[in-house]
Coordinates of C-alpha atoms and ligand atoms in Angstrom, one line a residue:
X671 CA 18.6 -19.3 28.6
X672 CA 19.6 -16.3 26.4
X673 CA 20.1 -12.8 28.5
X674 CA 16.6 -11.0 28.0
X675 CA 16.1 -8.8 24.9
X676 CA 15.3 -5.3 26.0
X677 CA 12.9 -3.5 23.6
X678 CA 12.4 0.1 23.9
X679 CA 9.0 1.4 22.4
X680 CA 8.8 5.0 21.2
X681 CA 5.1 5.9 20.3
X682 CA 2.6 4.6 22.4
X683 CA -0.5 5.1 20.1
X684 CA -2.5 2.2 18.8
X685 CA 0.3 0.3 17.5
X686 CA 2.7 0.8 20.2
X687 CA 0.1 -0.5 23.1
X688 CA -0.6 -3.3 21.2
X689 CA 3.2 -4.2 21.3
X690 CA 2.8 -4.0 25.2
X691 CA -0.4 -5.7 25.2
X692 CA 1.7 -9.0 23.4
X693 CA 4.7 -8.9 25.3
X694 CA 2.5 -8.6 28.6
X695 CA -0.3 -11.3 27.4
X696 CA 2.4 -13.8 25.7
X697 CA 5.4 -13.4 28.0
X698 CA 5.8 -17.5 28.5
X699 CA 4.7 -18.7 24.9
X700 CA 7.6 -15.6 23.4
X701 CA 10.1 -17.0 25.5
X702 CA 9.3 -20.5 24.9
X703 CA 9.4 -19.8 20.8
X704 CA 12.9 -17.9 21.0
X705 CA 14.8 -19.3 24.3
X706 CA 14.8 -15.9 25.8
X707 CA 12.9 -13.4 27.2
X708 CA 11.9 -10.5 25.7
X709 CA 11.1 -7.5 28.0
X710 CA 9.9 -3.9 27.9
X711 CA 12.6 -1.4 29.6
X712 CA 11.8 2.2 28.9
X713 CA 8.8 3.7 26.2
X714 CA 8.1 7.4 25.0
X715 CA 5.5 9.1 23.9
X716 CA 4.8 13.1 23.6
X717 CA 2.3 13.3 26.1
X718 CA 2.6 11.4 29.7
X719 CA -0.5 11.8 31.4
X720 CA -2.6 10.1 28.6
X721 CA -4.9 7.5 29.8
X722 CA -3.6 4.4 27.4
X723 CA -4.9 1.0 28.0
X724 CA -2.5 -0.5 29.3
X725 CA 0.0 -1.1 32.4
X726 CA 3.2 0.8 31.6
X727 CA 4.2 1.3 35.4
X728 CA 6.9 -1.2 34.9
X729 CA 9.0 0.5 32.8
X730 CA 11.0 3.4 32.3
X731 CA 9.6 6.5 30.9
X732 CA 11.1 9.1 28.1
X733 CA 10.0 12.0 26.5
X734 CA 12.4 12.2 23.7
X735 CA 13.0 9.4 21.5
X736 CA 16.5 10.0 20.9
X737 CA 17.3 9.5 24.7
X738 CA 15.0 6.2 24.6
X739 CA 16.9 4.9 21.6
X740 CA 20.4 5.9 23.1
X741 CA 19.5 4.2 26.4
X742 CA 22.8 1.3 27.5
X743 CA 19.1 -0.8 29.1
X744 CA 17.3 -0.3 25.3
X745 CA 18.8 -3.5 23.1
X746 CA 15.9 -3.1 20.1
X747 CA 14.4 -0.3 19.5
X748 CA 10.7 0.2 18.2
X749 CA 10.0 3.5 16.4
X750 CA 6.1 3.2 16.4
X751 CA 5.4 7.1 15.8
X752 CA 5.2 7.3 12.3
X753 CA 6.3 10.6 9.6
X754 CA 9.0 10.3 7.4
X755 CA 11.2 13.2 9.0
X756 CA 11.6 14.4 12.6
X757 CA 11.6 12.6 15.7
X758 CA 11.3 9.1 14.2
X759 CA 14.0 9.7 11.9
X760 CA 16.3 10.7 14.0
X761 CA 15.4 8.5 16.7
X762 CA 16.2 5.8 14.2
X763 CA 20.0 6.7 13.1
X764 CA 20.4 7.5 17.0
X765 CA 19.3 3.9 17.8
X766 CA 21.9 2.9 14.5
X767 CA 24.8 4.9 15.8
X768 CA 24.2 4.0 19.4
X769 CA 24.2 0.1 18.0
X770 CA 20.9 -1.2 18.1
X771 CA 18.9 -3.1 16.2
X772 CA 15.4 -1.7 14.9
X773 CA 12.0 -2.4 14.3
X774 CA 9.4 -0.1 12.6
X775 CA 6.2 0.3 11.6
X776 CA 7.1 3.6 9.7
X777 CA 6.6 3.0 5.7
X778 CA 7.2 7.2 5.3
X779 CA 10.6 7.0 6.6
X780 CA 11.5 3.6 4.7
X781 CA 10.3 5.3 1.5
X782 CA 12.4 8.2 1.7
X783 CA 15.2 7.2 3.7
X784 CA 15.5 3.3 3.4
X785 CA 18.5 3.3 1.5
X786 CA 20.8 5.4 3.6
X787 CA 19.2 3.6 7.0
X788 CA 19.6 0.7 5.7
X789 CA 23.6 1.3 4.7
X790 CA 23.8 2.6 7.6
X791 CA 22.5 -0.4 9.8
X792 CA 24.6 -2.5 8.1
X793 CA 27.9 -0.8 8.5
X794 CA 27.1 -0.8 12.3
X795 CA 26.4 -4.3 12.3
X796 CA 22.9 -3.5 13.2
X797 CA 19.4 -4.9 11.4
X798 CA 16.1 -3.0 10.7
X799 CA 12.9 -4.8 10.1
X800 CA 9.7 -3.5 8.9
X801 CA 6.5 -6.0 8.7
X802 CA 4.6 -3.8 10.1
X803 CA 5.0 -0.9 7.5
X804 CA 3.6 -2.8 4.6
X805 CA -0.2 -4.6 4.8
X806 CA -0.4 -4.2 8.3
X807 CA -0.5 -7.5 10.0
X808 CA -0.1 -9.8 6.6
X809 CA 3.3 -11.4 6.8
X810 CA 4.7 -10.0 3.4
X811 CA 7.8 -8.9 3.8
X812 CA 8.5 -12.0 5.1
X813 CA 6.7 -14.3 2.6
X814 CA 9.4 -12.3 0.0
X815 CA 12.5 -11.8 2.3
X816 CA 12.3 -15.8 2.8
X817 CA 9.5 -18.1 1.5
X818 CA 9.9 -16.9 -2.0
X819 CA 13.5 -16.5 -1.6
X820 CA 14.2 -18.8 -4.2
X821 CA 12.0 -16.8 -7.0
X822 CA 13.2 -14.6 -9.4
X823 CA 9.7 -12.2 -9.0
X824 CA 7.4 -11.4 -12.0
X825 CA 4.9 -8.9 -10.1
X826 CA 3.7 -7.9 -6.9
X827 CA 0.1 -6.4 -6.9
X828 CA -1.5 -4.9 -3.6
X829 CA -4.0 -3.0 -2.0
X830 CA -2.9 -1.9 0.3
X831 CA -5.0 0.8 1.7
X832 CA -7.7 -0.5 3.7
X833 CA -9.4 3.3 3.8
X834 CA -9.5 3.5 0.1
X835 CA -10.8 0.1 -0.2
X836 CA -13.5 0.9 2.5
X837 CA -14.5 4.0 0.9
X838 CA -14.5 2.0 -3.1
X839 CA -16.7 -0.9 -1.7
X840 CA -19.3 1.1 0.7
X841 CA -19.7 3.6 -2.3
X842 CA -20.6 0.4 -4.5
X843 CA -22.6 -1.3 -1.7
X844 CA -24.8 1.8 -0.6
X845 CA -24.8 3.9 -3.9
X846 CA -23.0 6.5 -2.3
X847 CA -21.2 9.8 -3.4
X848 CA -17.0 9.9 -2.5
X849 CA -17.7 13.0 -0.7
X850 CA -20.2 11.6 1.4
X851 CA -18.6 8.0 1.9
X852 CA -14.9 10.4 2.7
X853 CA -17.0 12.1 5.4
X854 CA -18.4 8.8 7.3
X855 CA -14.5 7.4 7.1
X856 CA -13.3 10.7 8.3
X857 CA -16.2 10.6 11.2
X858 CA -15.3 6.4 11.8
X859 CA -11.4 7.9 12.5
X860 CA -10.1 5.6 9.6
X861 CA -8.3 8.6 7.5
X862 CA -4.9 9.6 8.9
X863 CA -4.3 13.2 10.2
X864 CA -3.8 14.0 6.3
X865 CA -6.4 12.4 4.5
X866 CA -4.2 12.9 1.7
X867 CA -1.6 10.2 2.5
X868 CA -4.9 7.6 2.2
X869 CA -6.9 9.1 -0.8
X870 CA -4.3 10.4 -2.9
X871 CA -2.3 6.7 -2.9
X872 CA 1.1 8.4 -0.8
X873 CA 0.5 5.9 1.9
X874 CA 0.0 2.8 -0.5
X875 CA 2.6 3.6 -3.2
X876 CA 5.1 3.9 -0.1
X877 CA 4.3 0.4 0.8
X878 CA 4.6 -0.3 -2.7
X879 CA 8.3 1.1 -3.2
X880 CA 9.3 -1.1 -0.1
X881 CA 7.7 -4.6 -1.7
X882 CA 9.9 -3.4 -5.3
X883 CA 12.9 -2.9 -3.4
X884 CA 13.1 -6.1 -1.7
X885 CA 11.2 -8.1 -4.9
X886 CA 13.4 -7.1 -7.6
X887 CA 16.7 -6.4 -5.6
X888 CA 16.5 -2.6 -6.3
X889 CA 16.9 0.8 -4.3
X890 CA 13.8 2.0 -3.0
X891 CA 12.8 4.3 -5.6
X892 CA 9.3 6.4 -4.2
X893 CA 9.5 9.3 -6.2
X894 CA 9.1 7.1 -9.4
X895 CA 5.9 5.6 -8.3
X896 CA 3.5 6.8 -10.6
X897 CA 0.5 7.5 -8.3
X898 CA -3.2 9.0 -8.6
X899 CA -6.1 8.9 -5.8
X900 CA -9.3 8.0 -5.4
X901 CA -10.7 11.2 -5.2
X902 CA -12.2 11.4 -8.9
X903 CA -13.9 8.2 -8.8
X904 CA -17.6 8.8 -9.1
X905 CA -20.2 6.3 -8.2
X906 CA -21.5 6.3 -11.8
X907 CA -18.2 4.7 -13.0
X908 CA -17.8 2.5 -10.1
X909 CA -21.6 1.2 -11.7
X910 CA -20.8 1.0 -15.0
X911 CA -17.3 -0.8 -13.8
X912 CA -19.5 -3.4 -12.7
X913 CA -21.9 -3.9 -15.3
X914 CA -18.8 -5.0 -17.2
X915 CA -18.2 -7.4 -14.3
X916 CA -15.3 -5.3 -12.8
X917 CA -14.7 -3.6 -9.5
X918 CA -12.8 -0.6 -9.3
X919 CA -9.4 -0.7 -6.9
X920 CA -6.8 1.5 -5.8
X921 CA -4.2 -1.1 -6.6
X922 CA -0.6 -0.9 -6.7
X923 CA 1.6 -2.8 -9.5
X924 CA 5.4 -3.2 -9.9
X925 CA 7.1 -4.9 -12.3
X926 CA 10.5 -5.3 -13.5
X927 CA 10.3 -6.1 -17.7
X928 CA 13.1 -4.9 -20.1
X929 CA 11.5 -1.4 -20.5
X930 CA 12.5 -1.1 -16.6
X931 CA 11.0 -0.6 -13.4
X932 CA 7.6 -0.3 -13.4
X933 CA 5.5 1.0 -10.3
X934 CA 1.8 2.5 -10.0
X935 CA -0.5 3.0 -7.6
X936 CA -3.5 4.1 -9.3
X937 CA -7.6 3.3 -9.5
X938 CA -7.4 0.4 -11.5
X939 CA -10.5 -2.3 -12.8
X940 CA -10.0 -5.8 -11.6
X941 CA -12.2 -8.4 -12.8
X942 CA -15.2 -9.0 -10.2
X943 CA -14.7 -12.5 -9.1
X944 CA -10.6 -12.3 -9.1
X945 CA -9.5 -12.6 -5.4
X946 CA -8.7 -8.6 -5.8
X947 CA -11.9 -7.9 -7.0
X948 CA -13.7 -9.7 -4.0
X949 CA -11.7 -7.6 -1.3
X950 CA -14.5 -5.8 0.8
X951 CA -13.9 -3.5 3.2
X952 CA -10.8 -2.3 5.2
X953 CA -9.1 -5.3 3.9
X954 CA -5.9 -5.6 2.1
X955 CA -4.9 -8.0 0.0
X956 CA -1.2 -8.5 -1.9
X957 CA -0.9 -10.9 -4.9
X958 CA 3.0 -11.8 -5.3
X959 CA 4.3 -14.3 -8.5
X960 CA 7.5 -15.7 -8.4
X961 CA 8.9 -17.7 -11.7
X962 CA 8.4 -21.2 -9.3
X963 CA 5.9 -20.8 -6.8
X964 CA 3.3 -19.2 -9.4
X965 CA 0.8 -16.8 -7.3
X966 CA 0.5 -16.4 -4.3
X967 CA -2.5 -14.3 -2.5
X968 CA -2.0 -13.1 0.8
X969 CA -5.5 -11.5 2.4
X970 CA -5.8 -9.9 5.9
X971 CA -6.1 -7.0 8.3
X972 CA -4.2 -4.0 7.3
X973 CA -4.3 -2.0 10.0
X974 CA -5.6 -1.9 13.6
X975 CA -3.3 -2.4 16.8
X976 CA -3.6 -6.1 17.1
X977 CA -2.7 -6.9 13.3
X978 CA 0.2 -4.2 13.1
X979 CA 1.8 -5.2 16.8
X980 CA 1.5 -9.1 15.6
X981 CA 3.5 -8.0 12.8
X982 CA 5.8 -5.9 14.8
X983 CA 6.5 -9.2 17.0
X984 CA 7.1 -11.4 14.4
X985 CA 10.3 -9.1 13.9
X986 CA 11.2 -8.8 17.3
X987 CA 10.8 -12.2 18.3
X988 CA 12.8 -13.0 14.5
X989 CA 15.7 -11.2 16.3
X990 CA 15.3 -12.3 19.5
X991 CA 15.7 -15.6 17.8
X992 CA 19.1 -14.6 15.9
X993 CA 17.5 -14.2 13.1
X994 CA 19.5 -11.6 11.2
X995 CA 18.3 -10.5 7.9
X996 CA 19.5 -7.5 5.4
X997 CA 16.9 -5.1 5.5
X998 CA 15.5 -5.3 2.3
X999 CA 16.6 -9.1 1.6
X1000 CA 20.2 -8.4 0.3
X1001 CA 23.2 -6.1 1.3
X1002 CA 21.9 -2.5 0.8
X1003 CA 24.7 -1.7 -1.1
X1004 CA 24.5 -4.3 -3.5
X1005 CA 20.9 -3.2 -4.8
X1006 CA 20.8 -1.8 -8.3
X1007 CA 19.6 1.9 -9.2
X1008 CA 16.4 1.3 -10.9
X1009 CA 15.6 2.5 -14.1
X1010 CA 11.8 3.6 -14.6
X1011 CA 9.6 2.0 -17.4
X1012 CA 9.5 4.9 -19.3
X1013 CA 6.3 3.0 -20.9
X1014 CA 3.8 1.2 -19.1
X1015 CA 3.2 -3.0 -20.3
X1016 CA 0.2 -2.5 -22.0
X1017 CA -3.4 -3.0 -20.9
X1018 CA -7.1 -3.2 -21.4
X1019 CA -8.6 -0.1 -20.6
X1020 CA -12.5 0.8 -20.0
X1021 CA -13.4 4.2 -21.7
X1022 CA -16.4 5.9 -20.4
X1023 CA -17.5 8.7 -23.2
X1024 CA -21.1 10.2 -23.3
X1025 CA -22.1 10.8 -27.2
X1026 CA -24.1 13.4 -28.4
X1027 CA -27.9 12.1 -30.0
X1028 CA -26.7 12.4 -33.8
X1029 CA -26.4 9.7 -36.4
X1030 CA -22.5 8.5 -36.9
X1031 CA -21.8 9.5 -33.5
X1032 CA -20.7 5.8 -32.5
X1033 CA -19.0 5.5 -35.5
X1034 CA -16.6 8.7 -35.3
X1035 CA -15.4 7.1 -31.5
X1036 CA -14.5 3.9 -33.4
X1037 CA -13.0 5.4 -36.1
X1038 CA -10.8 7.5 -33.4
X1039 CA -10.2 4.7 -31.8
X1040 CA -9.0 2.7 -34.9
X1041 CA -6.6 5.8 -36.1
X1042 CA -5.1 5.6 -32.6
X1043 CA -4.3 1.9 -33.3
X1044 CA -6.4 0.9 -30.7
X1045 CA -8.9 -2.3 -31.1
X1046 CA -12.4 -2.5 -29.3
X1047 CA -13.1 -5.4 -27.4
X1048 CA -16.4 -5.1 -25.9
X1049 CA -18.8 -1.9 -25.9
X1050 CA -22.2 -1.2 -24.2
X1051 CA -23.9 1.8 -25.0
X1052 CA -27.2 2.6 -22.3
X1053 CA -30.5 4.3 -23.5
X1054 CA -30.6 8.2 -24.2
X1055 CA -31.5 10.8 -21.9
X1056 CA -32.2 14.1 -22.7
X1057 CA -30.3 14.1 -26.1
X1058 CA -26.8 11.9 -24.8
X1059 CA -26.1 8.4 -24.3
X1060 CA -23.4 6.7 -22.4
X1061 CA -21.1 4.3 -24.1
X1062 CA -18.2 2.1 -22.1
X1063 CA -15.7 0.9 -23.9
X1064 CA -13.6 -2.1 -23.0
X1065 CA -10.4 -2.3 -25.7
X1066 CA -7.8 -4.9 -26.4
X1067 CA -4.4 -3.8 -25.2
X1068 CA -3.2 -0.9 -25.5
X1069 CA -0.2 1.8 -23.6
X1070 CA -1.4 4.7 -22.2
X1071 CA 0.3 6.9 -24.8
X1072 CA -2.3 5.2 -27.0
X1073 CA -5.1 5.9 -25.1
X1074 CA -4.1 9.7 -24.3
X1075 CA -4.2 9.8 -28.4
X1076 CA -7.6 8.5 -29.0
X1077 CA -8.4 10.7 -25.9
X1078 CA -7.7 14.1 -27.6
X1079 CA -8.8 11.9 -30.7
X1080 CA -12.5 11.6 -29.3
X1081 CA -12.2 15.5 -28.4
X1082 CA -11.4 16.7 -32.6
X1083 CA -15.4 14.3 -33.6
X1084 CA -17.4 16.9 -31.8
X1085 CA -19.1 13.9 -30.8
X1086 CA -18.2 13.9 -27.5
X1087 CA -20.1 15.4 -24.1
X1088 CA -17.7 16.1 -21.1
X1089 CA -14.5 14.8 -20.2
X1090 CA -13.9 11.1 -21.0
X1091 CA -13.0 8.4 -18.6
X1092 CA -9.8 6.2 -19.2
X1093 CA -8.8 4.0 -16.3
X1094 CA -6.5 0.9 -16.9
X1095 CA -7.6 -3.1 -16.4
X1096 CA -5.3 -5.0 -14.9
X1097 CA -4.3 -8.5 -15.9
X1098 CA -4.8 -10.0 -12.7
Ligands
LIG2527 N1 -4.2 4.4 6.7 C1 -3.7 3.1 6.3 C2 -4.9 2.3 5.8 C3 -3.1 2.3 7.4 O1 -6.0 2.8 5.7 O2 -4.7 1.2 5.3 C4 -1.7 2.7 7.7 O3 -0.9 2.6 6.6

């Protein structure tokens, strides 16, 4: 047998026990699948005395990561501790320089900094993997680094932010206000320590860089992810979404077409009984399409300690196995610069305007519609109250520039009540 593989594990939070947990609970069946061992030499963490759930007598202990990743008994290190600057991102080119392979959980760092770790990995011989940074414990990277090797790929679609999707589907299921559904998650401990990076999309559109980099052979290119929240999504639209027979998602798109590279990670409506727009809960789901293989759905945990550390193993035991693989699919320095769609494909959009009680009212939104080249596909309009009516608005395709027109459009009728609603349907 194959000397042991030493792992050191900096971070022993959630994911970082449930890497012990594995390597403690599957010791035989992890040597039997790779024809080694793989052992547990040294962890970190900021805080020592913490009671953690599991045995770590065995090993050595560090307080500072870059120690732990510059240890000669340290062959892989695991940077579990998350944040795209700091101690994990200097634990990580310390592990590089010092020549060891990686594994990391940390989307942040990968977002900002995956091209020059990844260079840099590769000049030093070294490889860095990163299941567990994208869709938790759904084996996505992987399914596009390898199964779908052979594809050139059309689109990759994902949510992949199980606390959005939690807050989306209990605000629909209970009838809820966002800022009382934001509360219970913040009470349940499901928003990170800035709520921000789940509500506002940063966490989801960093996953979402990493799946375009590796799908369309690109630098990872974060800043041009076009990104909005969830934070203005009232629980009337989320109703009226689904009297159309849609269901509102924070849903990440790229797509490489000849107007460039397209990326968003915005609230989106997904018809109700696509797989997307069955996703309940803390779920994720990613939809990849390859010119071969067609569509592919891929549905499971997103987060949690036993789905992340199962992803976090299938990389280790990948290179415990040999299993060597350029970080995001093909030599770093061989991906292209992306160019960003400077327009979006177009879509369907559901417009939500309230109209004044006055005859021709309906008639001025068409006509604004019309003069902003935009065609109606279906419309509802509900019953008046108090002198206003609702009308939704579902069009035939359309870009946004279009849409922003007929917006300021609808505001010249004096028609119009309030601010409109424009949010886009995707073609899923
Ligand atoms: N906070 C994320 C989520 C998990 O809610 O899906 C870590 O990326």
């Amino acid at each position: 047998m194959a000397a042991p593989l030493r792992l050191g594990i900096a971070g022993l939070g959630t994911v970082g026990i449930g890497v012990v947990k594995i390597v403690q609970r599957h010791a035989d069946l992890i040597a039997a699948r790779t024809g080694r061992e793989v052992v547990i030499t040294a962890v970190c963490a900021r805080d020592k005395t913490r009671n953690r759930d599991a045995d770590l007598s065995a090993y050595a202990w560090e307080s500072d990561p870059v120690a732990l990743a510059r240890r000669p008994d340290v062959d892989l290190f695991i940077e579990v501790m998350g944040g795209s600057e700091g101690p994990a991102r200097l634990a990580t080119e310390a592990a590089i320089a010092a020549g060891k392979d990686v594994v990391t959980a940390n989307k942040a760092l990968l977002a900002h900094h995956g091209q020059a770790l990844a260079e840099a990995a590769e000049k030093a011989g070294r490889v860095i993997r990163f299941e567990a940074a994208v869709a938790g414990g759904i084996p996505v990277i992987k399914a596009l680094t390898e199964g779908l090797a052979g594809n050139a790929i059309r689109r990759v679609m994902g949510v992949m932010n199980g606390t959005c999707n939690y807050i989306l589907t209990r605000m629909e299921d209970a009838g809820l206000p966002y800022a009382q559904v934001f509360e219970e998650a913040r009470q349940l401990g499901y928003l990170e320590a800035d709520p921000n990076l789940d509500v506002g999309g940063i966490d989801a559109a960093h996953k979402l860089s990493l799946l375009a980099a590796i799908a369309f052979g690109t630098r990872v290119s974060f800043d041009a992810v076009e990104m909005e929240g969830i934070g203005a999504i009232s629980i009337d639209d989320i109703r009226h979404a689904a009297d159309m027979e849609y269901r509102i998602k924070l849903l990440g798109v790229a797509q490489l077409t000849g107007r460039g590279l397209e990326q968003r990670m915005t609230p989106c409506l997904v018809p109700m009984e696509s797989p997307l727009g069955q996703l309940q809960g803390g779920t994720n789901m990613v939809v990849l399409e390859g010119d071969s293989v067609g569509q592919i759905v891929l549905r499971g945990a997103g987060a949690g300690e036993g789905p992340t550390a199962s992803a976090v193993m299938g990389d280790v035991m990948d290179i415990a196995r040999g299993l060597r693989l350029a970080t995001f699919g093909q030599p770093a320095t061989g991906l292209a610069v992306p160019v960003a769609a400077a327009v979006a494909t177009p879509a369907a959009w559901y417009l939500r305007v309230t109209l004044v009680d006055k005859p021709g009212a309906l008639a001025k939104i068409a006509a604004a519609l019309g003069e902003a080249g935009i065609s109606i596909d279906r419309m509802r309009q509900y019953t008046h109250q108090e002198g206003s009516a609702r009308v939704l608005i579902v069009t035939h395709k359309a870009t946004r520039d279009d849409v922003t027109d007929a917006l300021s459009r609808f505001g010249a009728t004096g028609v119009v009540l309030g601010e409109p609603v424009a949010l886009r349907i995707e073609d899923v």
